Tab-separated table of C-alpha atoms in Angstrom:
chain	number	residue	atom	x	y	z
A	423	MET	CA	-3.821	-18.890	22.769
A	424	PHE	CA	-6.816	-19.360	24.436
A	425	TRP	CA	-7.403	-16.169	26.060
A	426	LEU	CA	-7.221	-14.618	21.926
A	427	SER	CA	-9.821	-16.966	20.390
A	428	VAL	CA	-11.930	-16.165	22.879
A	429	ALA	CA	-11.333	-12.704	22.476
A	430	LEU	CA	-12.029	-12.927	18.269
A	431	ALA	CA	-15.149	-14.835	18.388
A	432	THR	CA	-16.386	-12.083	21.232
A	433	LEU	CA	-15.689	-8.969	19.214
A	434	GLY	CA	-18.345	-8.660	17.421
A	435	GLN	CA	-20.005	-8.613	20.275
A	436	ALA	CA	-17.691	-5.441	21.629
A	437	GLU	CA	-18.536	-3.383	18.712
A	438	GLU	CA	-22.316	-3.242	19.567
A	439	ALA	CA	-21.862	-2.229	23.678
A	440	THR	CA	-21.031	0.714	24.580
A	441	PRO	CA	-17.116	1.433	23.628
A	442	PRO	CA	-15.525	2.485	27.345
A	443	PRO	CA	-14.061	5.464	28.227
A	444	LYS	CA	-11.067	6.494	26.478
A	445	PRO	CA	-7.283	6.314	28.122
A	446	GLN	CA	-5.607	9.469	29.310
A	447	ILE	CA	-1.937	10.252	28.870
A	448	VAL	CA	-0.395	12.609	30.891
A	449	LEU	CA	3.352	13.959	29.137
A	450	VAL	CA	5.371	16.065	31.425
A	451	GLU	CA	7.823	18.037	30.028
A	452	ASP	CA	10.786	19.635	30.877
A	453	LYS	CA	14.228	20.353	28.823
A	454	SER	CA	16.665	21.032	31.750
A	455	ALA	CA	15.553	17.800	33.521
A	456	LEU	CA	18.397	16.632	32.009
A	457	ARG	CA	22.003	17.614	30.973
A	458	GLU	CA	24.275	15.202	30.021
A	459	PHE	CA	22.893	12.582	30.006
A	460	GLU	CA	22.786	12.771	34.083
A	461	ALA	CA	19.122	14.013	35.116
A	462	ASP	CA	18.379	16.409	37.643
A	463	GLY	CA	16.758	14.612	40.396
A	464	ALA	CA	14.817	17.705	42.109
A	465	ARG	CA	13.095	18.478	38.573
A	466	VAL	CA	12.389	14.796	37.990
A	467	ALA	CA	10.488	15.213	41.061
A	468	GLU	CA	8.496	18.008	40.220
A	469	MET	CA	7.433	16.000	36.669
A	470	VAL	CA	6.624	12.844	38.321
A	471	SER	CA	4.727	14.968	40.853
A	472	GLU	CA	2.823	16.861	38.609
A	473	GLY	CA	1.920	14.239	36.386
A	474	LEU	CA	0.402	11.499	38.925
A	475	LYS	CA	-1.520	15.270	39.874
A	476	ARG	CA	-3.188	15.674	36.623
A	477	LEU	CA	-3.291	12.062	35.608
A	478	THR	CA	-6.072	11.629	38.537
A	479	GLY	CA	-7.496	14.752	39.317
A	480	LYS	CA	-5.962	14.803	42.918
A	481	PRO	CA	-4.517	17.721	44.672
A	482	SER	CA	-0.979	16.103	46.483
A	483	ALA	CA	0.866	13.455	45.088
A	484	ALA	CA	0.207	11.586	47.999
A	485	ALA	CA	-3.188	12.692	47.355
A	486	ALA	CA	-2.773	10.536	43.977
A	487	TRP	CA	-1.017	8.044	44.820
A	488	LEU	CA	-3.565	6.520	47.760
A	489	THR	CA	-6.271	6.515	44.267
A	490	LEU	CA	-3.734	3.902	42.992
A	491	LEU	CA	-3.328	1.613	45.473
A	492	THR	CA	-3.061	1.470	49.710
A	493	PRO	CA	-0.409	1.326	52.434
A	494	ALA	CA	-1.629	-2.385	53.116
A	495	ASP	CA	-0.739	-3.387	49.672
A	496	THR	CA	3.089	-4.477	48.586
A	497	VAL	CA	4.010	-2.914	45.618
A	498	GLY	CA	6.693	-3.945	43.272
A	499	ILE	CA	8.800	-1.343	40.742
A	500	LYS	CA	9.231	-3.333	37.791
A	501	VAL	CA	12.135	-1.089	35.687
A	502	ASN	CA	14.427	-1.879	33.132
A	503	SER	CA	18.058	-2.320	34.289
A	504	VAL	CA	19.376	-4.351	31.567
A	505	PRO	CA	21.107	-1.535	29.339
A	506	GLY	CA	22.516	-0.119	32.365
A	507	PRO	CA	22.087	3.578	34.488
A	508	ILE	CA	21.997	5.443	30.965
A	509	GLY	CA	20.387	4.026	28.315
A	510	GLY	CA	17.647	1.927	31.261
A	511	THR	CA	14.825	3.434	33.545
A	512	ARG	CA	16.703	6.094	34.910
A	513	LYS	CA	17.221	6.325	38.584
A	514	ALA	CA	16.593	10.069	38.814
A	515	VAL	CA	12.463	8.966	38.052
A	516	VAL	CA	12.717	5.554	40.345
A	517	ASP	CA	13.985	7.775	43.473
A	518	ALA	CA	10.341	10.333	42.797
A	519	VAL	CA	8.754	7.575	42.743
A	520	VAL	CA	9.686	5.694	46.362
A	521	ARG	CA	9.858	8.945	47.534
A	522	GLY	CA	6.686	9.729	46.835
A	523	LEU	CA	5.276	6.244	48.014
A	524	LEU	CA	6.784	6.528	51.742
A	525	GLU	CA	5.581	10.541	51.698
A	526	ALA	CA	2.119	8.616	50.802
A	527	ARG	CA	3.065	5.866	54.185
A	528	LEU	CA	3.562	3.233	52.369
A	529	PRO	CA	6.038	0.686	54.771
A	530	PRO	CA	9.405	0.633	53.546
A	531	ASP	CA	9.824	-2.821	53.813
A	532	ARG	CA	6.483	-3.433	51.397
A	533	ILE	CA	8.436	-1.397	48.485
A	534	VAL	CA	9.939	-3.931	45.980
A	535	ILE	CA	12.092	-2.775	42.992
A	536	TRP	CA	12.852	-5.408	40.539
A	537	ASP	CA	13.751	-6.724	37.168
A	538	GLN	CA	14.822	-9.842	35.799
A	539	SER	CA	18.114	-10.633	38.461
A	540	LEU	CA	18.945	-8.554	41.082
A	541	PRO	CA	23.163	-8.691	39.535
A	542	SER	CA	21.069	-6.898	36.258
A	543	LEU	CA	19.782	-3.940	39.193
A	544	ARG	CA	23.292	-4.234	40.760
A	545	SER	CA	24.977	-2.945	37.982
A	546	ALA	CA	22.871	0.273	37.540
A	547	GLY	CA	22.877	1.178	40.676
A	548	TYR	CA	19.786	0.103	42.073
A	549	ASP	CA	21.346	-1.618	45.568
A	550	SER	CA	22.791	1.976	46.290
A	551	LEU	CA	18.993	4.019	46.007
A	552	ALA	CA	17.433	0.802	47.641
A	553	LYS	CA	19.481	0.664	50.664
A	554	ARG	CA	19.215	5.032	51.034
A	555	HIS	CA	15.573	4.255	50.827
A	556	GLY	CA	15.359	0.995	53.155
A	557	VAL	CA	13.339	-0.438	50.129
A	558	ARG	CA	13.959	-4.430	49.095
A	559	LEU	CA	15.903	-4.863	46.060
A	560	ASP	CA	14.757	-8.639	44.292
A	561	GLY	CA	14.805	-10.022	40.979
A	562	CYS	CA	12.483	-12.688	39.624
A	563	ARG	CA	14.934	-15.266	39.119
A	564	ASP	CA	16.434	-14.739	42.484
A	565	ALA	CA	13.377	-15.271	43.886
A	566	GLY	CA	12.301	-18.483	42.128
A	567	TRP	CA	9.582	-19.647	39.603
A	568	ASP	CA	6.518	-21.355	40.776
A	569	GLU	CA	5.246	-24.158	39.131
A	570	ASP	CA	1.696	-23.997	40.009
A	571	VAL	CA	1.685	-20.960	37.503
A	572	ILE	CA	2.433	-22.161	33.656
A	573	TYR	CA	1.940	-20.915	30.603
A	574	GLU	CA	1.950	-23.590	28.088
A	575	SER	CA	2.519	-23.310	23.713
A	576	PRO	CA	3.542	-25.925	21.173
A	577	ILE	CA	6.363	-23.534	20.937
A	578	VAL	CA	9.457	-25.811	21.955
A	579	GLY	CA	12.768	-23.550	23.911
A	580	THR	CA	15.814	-24.660	25.340
A	581	LEU	CA	16.634	-24.788	29.306
A	582	VAL	CA	19.616	-22.419	30.832
A	583	SER	CA	20.866	-21.608	33.662
A	584	GLY	CA	17.893	-20.293	35.755
A	585	ASP	CA	15.656	-21.750	34.221
A	586	LEU	CA	13.006	-24.047	36.081
A	587	GLY	CA	14.395	-27.304	35.204
A	588	PHE	CA	17.391	-26.599	34.328
A	589	ALA	CA	20.595	-29.301	34.711
A	590	ARG	CA	24.557	-28.285	33.882
A	591	ASP	CA	25.670	-30.310	31.856
A	592	GLU	CA	22.226	-31.921	29.939
A	593	LYS	CA	20.436	-30.137	27.084
A	594	GLN	CA	16.887	-30.135	27.665
A	595	SER	CA	13.691	-28.222	26.281
A	596	SER	CA	10.614	-27.239	27.850
A	597	ARG	CA	6.748	-26.137	26.354
A	598	LYS	CA	6.641	-24.094	29.635
A	599	SER	CA	6.959	-21.016	31.192
A	600	HIS	CA	6.888	-20.301	34.743
A	601	LEU	CA	6.091	-17.144	36.746
A	602	SER	CA	7.715	-15.864	39.286
A	603	ARG	CA	7.091	-16.133	43.120
A	604	LEU	CA	7.557	-12.717	43.645
A	605	LEU	CA	4.653	-12.170	41.134
A	606	THR	CA	2.566	-14.709	42.642
A	607	GLY	CA	3.353	-14.845	46.411
A	608	GLU	CA	3.893	-11.446	47.293
A	609	MET	CA	3.141	-7.940	45.012
A	610	THR	CA	-0.672	-7.222	45.085
A	611	ARG	CA	-0.162	-3.944	42.790
A	612	ILE	CA	2.907	-2.943	40.293
A	613	ILE	CA	4.594	0.423	38.988
A	614	SER	CA	6.181	-0.102	35.890
A	615	ILE	CA	8.977	2.657	34.759
A	616	CYS	CA	10.636	1.621	31.487
A	617	PRO	CA	12.519	3.895	29.343
A	618	LEU	CA	12.234	5.306	25.514
A	619	LEU	CA	13.646	2.447	24.194
A	620	ASN	CA	12.656	0.545	20.515
A	621	HIS	CA	12.082	-3.104	20.204
A	622	ASN	CA	13.065	-4.724	16.819
A	623	GLN	CA	9.983	-7.205	16.743
A	624	ALA	CA	7.512	-5.339	19.013
A	625	GLY	CA	8.519	-1.960	18.638
A	626	VAL	CA	9.030	-0.549	22.069
A	627	SER	CA	11.011	-2.573	24.995
A	628	GLY	CA	8.303	-0.831	27.124
A	629	HIS	CA	5.436	-1.934	29.512
A	630	LEU	CA	3.620	-4.953	27.733
A	631	VAL	CA	6.826	-7.083	26.800
A	632	GLY	CA	9.252	-5.520	29.663
A	633	LEU	CA	6.998	-7.278	32.298
A	634	VAL	CA	6.745	-11.310	30.613
A	635	GLU	CA	10.012	-10.309	29.883
A	636	GLY	CA	11.228	-9.355	33.606
A	637	SER	CA	9.224	-12.252	35.300
A	638	MET	CA	9.038	-15.603	33.172
A	639	ASP	CA	11.500	-18.223	32.582
A	640	ASN	CA	11.857	-19.898	29.143
A	641	SER	CA	10.544	-16.750	27.184
A	642	ARG	CA	13.710	-16.510	24.943
A	643	ARG	CA	11.404	-19.392	22.416
A	644	PHE	CA	8.717	-16.157	21.881
A	645	HIS	CA	11.906	-14.126	20.185
A	646	ALA	CA	12.402	-16.786	17.203
A	647	ASP	CA	9.543	-14.085	15.415
A	648	ALA	CA	8.079	-11.542	15.940
A	649	SER	CA	3.836	-13.260	16.029
A	650	LEU	CA	4.947	-15.702	18.460
A	651	LEU	CA	5.870	-12.702	20.895
A	652	SER	CA	2.478	-11.383	19.737
A	653	VAL	CA	-0.019	-13.643	21.181
A	654	ALA	CA	2.734	-14.604	23.932
A	655	VAL	CA	2.964	-11.775	25.787
A	656	PRO	CA	-0.519	-10.513	25.544
A	657	GLU	CA	-1.759	-14.286	26.820
A	658	ILE	CA	0.854	-14.415	29.697
A	659	LEU	CA	-0.429	-10.666	30.601
A	660	ALA	CA	-3.512	-12.705	31.433
A	661	LEU	CA	-2.616	-15.415	34.044
A	662	GLU	CA	-5.406	-15.415	36.175
A	663	ASP	CA	-5.017	-17.179	39.806
A	664	ALA	CA	-7.529	-19.143	41.420
A	665	GLU	CA	-10.048	-15.707	42.425
A	666	GLN	CA	-9.429	-14.920	38.374
A	667	ARG	CA	-7.404	-12.181	39.077
A	668	ARG	CA	-4.430	-11.891	36.584
A	669	HIS	CA	-1.070	-11.689	37.699
A	670	LEU	CA	0.249	-9.035	35.739
A	671	GLY	CA	-2.214	-7.524	34.214
A	672	ASP	CA	-5.027	-6.331	37.057
A	673	ARG	CA	-2.327	-5.934	39.791
A	674	LEU	CA	-0.528	-2.706	36.748
A	675	VAL	CA	-1.897	0.009	38.422
A	676	LEU	CA	0.205	2.934	36.831
A	677	SER	CA	2.685	2.820	33.784
A	678	ILE	CA	5.234	5.474	33.945
A	679	THR	CA	7.269	6.163	30.470
A	680	ASP	CA	10.812	7.821	30.737
A	681	ALA	CA	11.398	9.360	27.810
A	682	LEU	CA	13.660	11.465	29.076
A	683	LEU	CA	16.180	10.482	26.875
A	684	CYS	CA	14.784	8.159	23.570
A	685	GLN	CA	16.814	5.321	22.084
A	686	TYR	CA	15.844	4.598	17.893
A	687	LEU	CA	18.237	1.971	17.659
A	688	GLY	CA	19.636	-0.472	19.792
A	689	GLN	CA	16.522	-2.277	21.625
A	690	ASN	CA	18.376	-3.906	25.022
A	691	LYS	CA	21.933	-2.541	24.243
A	692	CYS	CA	22.925	1.024	25.295
A	693	LEU	CA	23.870	3.156	22.023
A	694	LEU	CA	24.214	7.209	23.074
A	695	HIS	CA	24.765	7.774	18.961
A	696	TYR	CA	21.081	6.135	18.865
A	697	THR	CA	20.081	8.190	20.891
A	698	THR	CA	18.059	12.276	21.203
A	699	SER	CA	17.020	14.093	24.467
A	700	LEU	CA	13.128	14.730	24.866
A	701	GLY	CA	13.159	15.534	28.645
A	702	GLN	CA	9.675	13.749	28.711
A	703	LEU	CA	8.040	11.588	31.406
A	704	ARG	CA	4.422	9.845	30.064
A	705	PHE	CA	2.079	8.781	32.856
A	706	SER	CA	-0.549	6.524	32.546
A	707	THR	CA	-3.083	3.541	33.833
A	708	ASP	CA	-3.089	2.406	30.513
A	709	PRO	CA	0.076	0.250	29.225
A	710	VAL	CA	-1.145	-0.279	26.154
A	711	ALA	CA	-1.910	2.987	25.002
A	712	LEU	CA	1.414	3.964	26.074
A	713	ASP	CA	3.191	1.132	24.859
A	714	VAL	CA	1.464	2.324	21.347
A	715	PHE	CA	2.002	6.280	22.140
A	716	SER	CA	6.290	5.052	22.599
A	717	ILE	CA	5.835	3.321	19.572
A	718	GLU	CA	4.897	6.748	17.123
A	719	GLU	CA	7.418	8.179	18.484
A	720	LEU	CA	10.041	5.745	18.098
A	721	LYS	CA	8.903	6.421	14.225
A	722	ARG	CA	8.882	9.991	14.266
A	723	GLN	CA	12.478	10.206	15.761
A	724	ARG	CA	13.863	7.917	13.164
A	725	LYS	CA	11.608	9.917	10.674
A	726	ARG	CA	13.339	13.188	11.413
A	727	LEU	CA	17.289	11.854	11.907
A	728	GLU	CA	16.851	10.165	8.470
A	729	VAL	CA	17.016	6.887	9.729
A	730	ASP	CA	16.706	4.104	7.572
A	731	TYR	CA	15.382	1.517	9.651
A	732	PRO	CA	11.324	0.378	8.797
A	733	PRO	CA	9.955	-2.491	11.682
A	734	ARG	CA	6.718	-3.949	10.746
A	735	ASP	CA	4.113	-2.805	13.022
A	736	SER	CA	3.631	-5.787	15.729
A	737	ALA	CA	0.068	-7.470	16.239
A	738	LEU	CA	1.245	-7.709	19.904
A	739	TYR	CA	-0.874	-4.530	21.127
A	740	LYS	CA	-4.224	-4.767	19.134
A	741	ASN	CA	-4.410	-8.297	20.559
A	742	ALA	CA	-3.828	-6.990	23.917
A	743	SER	CA	-6.719	-5.140	23.418
A	744	LEU	CA	-8.914	-8.319	22.324
A	745	ILE	CA	-8.271	-9.183	26.135
A	746	GLN	CA	-8.752	-6.045	27.584
A	747	LEU	CA	-5.479	-5.172	28.473
A	748	GLY	CA	-5.503	-1.679	27.640
A	749	GLU	CA	-6.536	0.365	24.166
A	750	SER	CA	-4.707	-0.102	21.017
A	751	ASP	CA	-6.372	2.424	18.549
A	752	PRO	CA	-4.618	5.930	18.978
A	753	THR	CA	-7.911	7.836	17.623
A	754	ARG	CA	-9.024	5.717	21.244
A	755	ARG	CA	-6.926	8.488	23.809
A	756	GLU	CA	-6.440	11.762	25.053
A	757	VAL	CA	-3.623	13.218	24.954
A	758	VAL	CA	-2.512	15.853	27.884
A	759	GLU	CA	0.676	18.411	27.841
A	760	ILE	CA	2.303	20.359	30.291
A	761	VAL	CA	5.429	21.805	28.923
A	762	ARG	CA	7.319	23.611	32.291
């Protein structure tokens, strides 16, 4: 808990300083972009282009992309493939992002669609998308774990297949988690695209939780209690390299919440009877503000539908703000709505 301890110790000084600019969230809505759970690729592409131009203030999507990254970068597009092609990140959104990056002259071999594992990505249908555009598909588990980038805590986890140090037929435990070599050795920029999907402990399976769950081994140990998750996730996002650059937090240049559908119950399982159509995409360079905005939407939908599910608020997002990963205060953000 080193980073959070330092943040709390200096909180008084931070309050006296000039507050940073309010993060902007751009919400683009087009109800016709989704029909019977099937996304319209052309309309989704227009939504992505419009959202990026408004967020960056640039006249074209290609120019907008080049304010966030360069053709020399290796760009990782983080998706949530676990809930499948309907409940997880919709392929139409990823397709639009990949097309935009290619139009901005990024080499296809420097674009990587990634998640926890290749089998999960293939089950969600991302292999055909990657082949069509000539971009890479990779899983953090498949790329292997970096033995030198460690998150250690007193919480003990039981190692399972895929974790570093796991040996079959031997019960082993560890207090260490390792970041994937995919993150420590290759990617220089990250784009996170996650569905609007609830999380029973963190409130939303959003950008913060999604990045950590997709990139670390032995991470199941933090799910034993919401308070453990609220400390571990921000601290893992703040892990630094030798140049004091955060492997995840500083490389994340854009977060897109795929709110074409909103699943207000179910966590990582696709449950269409707990799903409502919003026809929205939400863009921000601040993942904390975007996740808090998503939690508010999930609560609003449950209240509207009279769903009896009152999850307690997680301290995760306030902790993330304390170590300057983003803004958790709803009054300290600007939301721009574009209805098509």
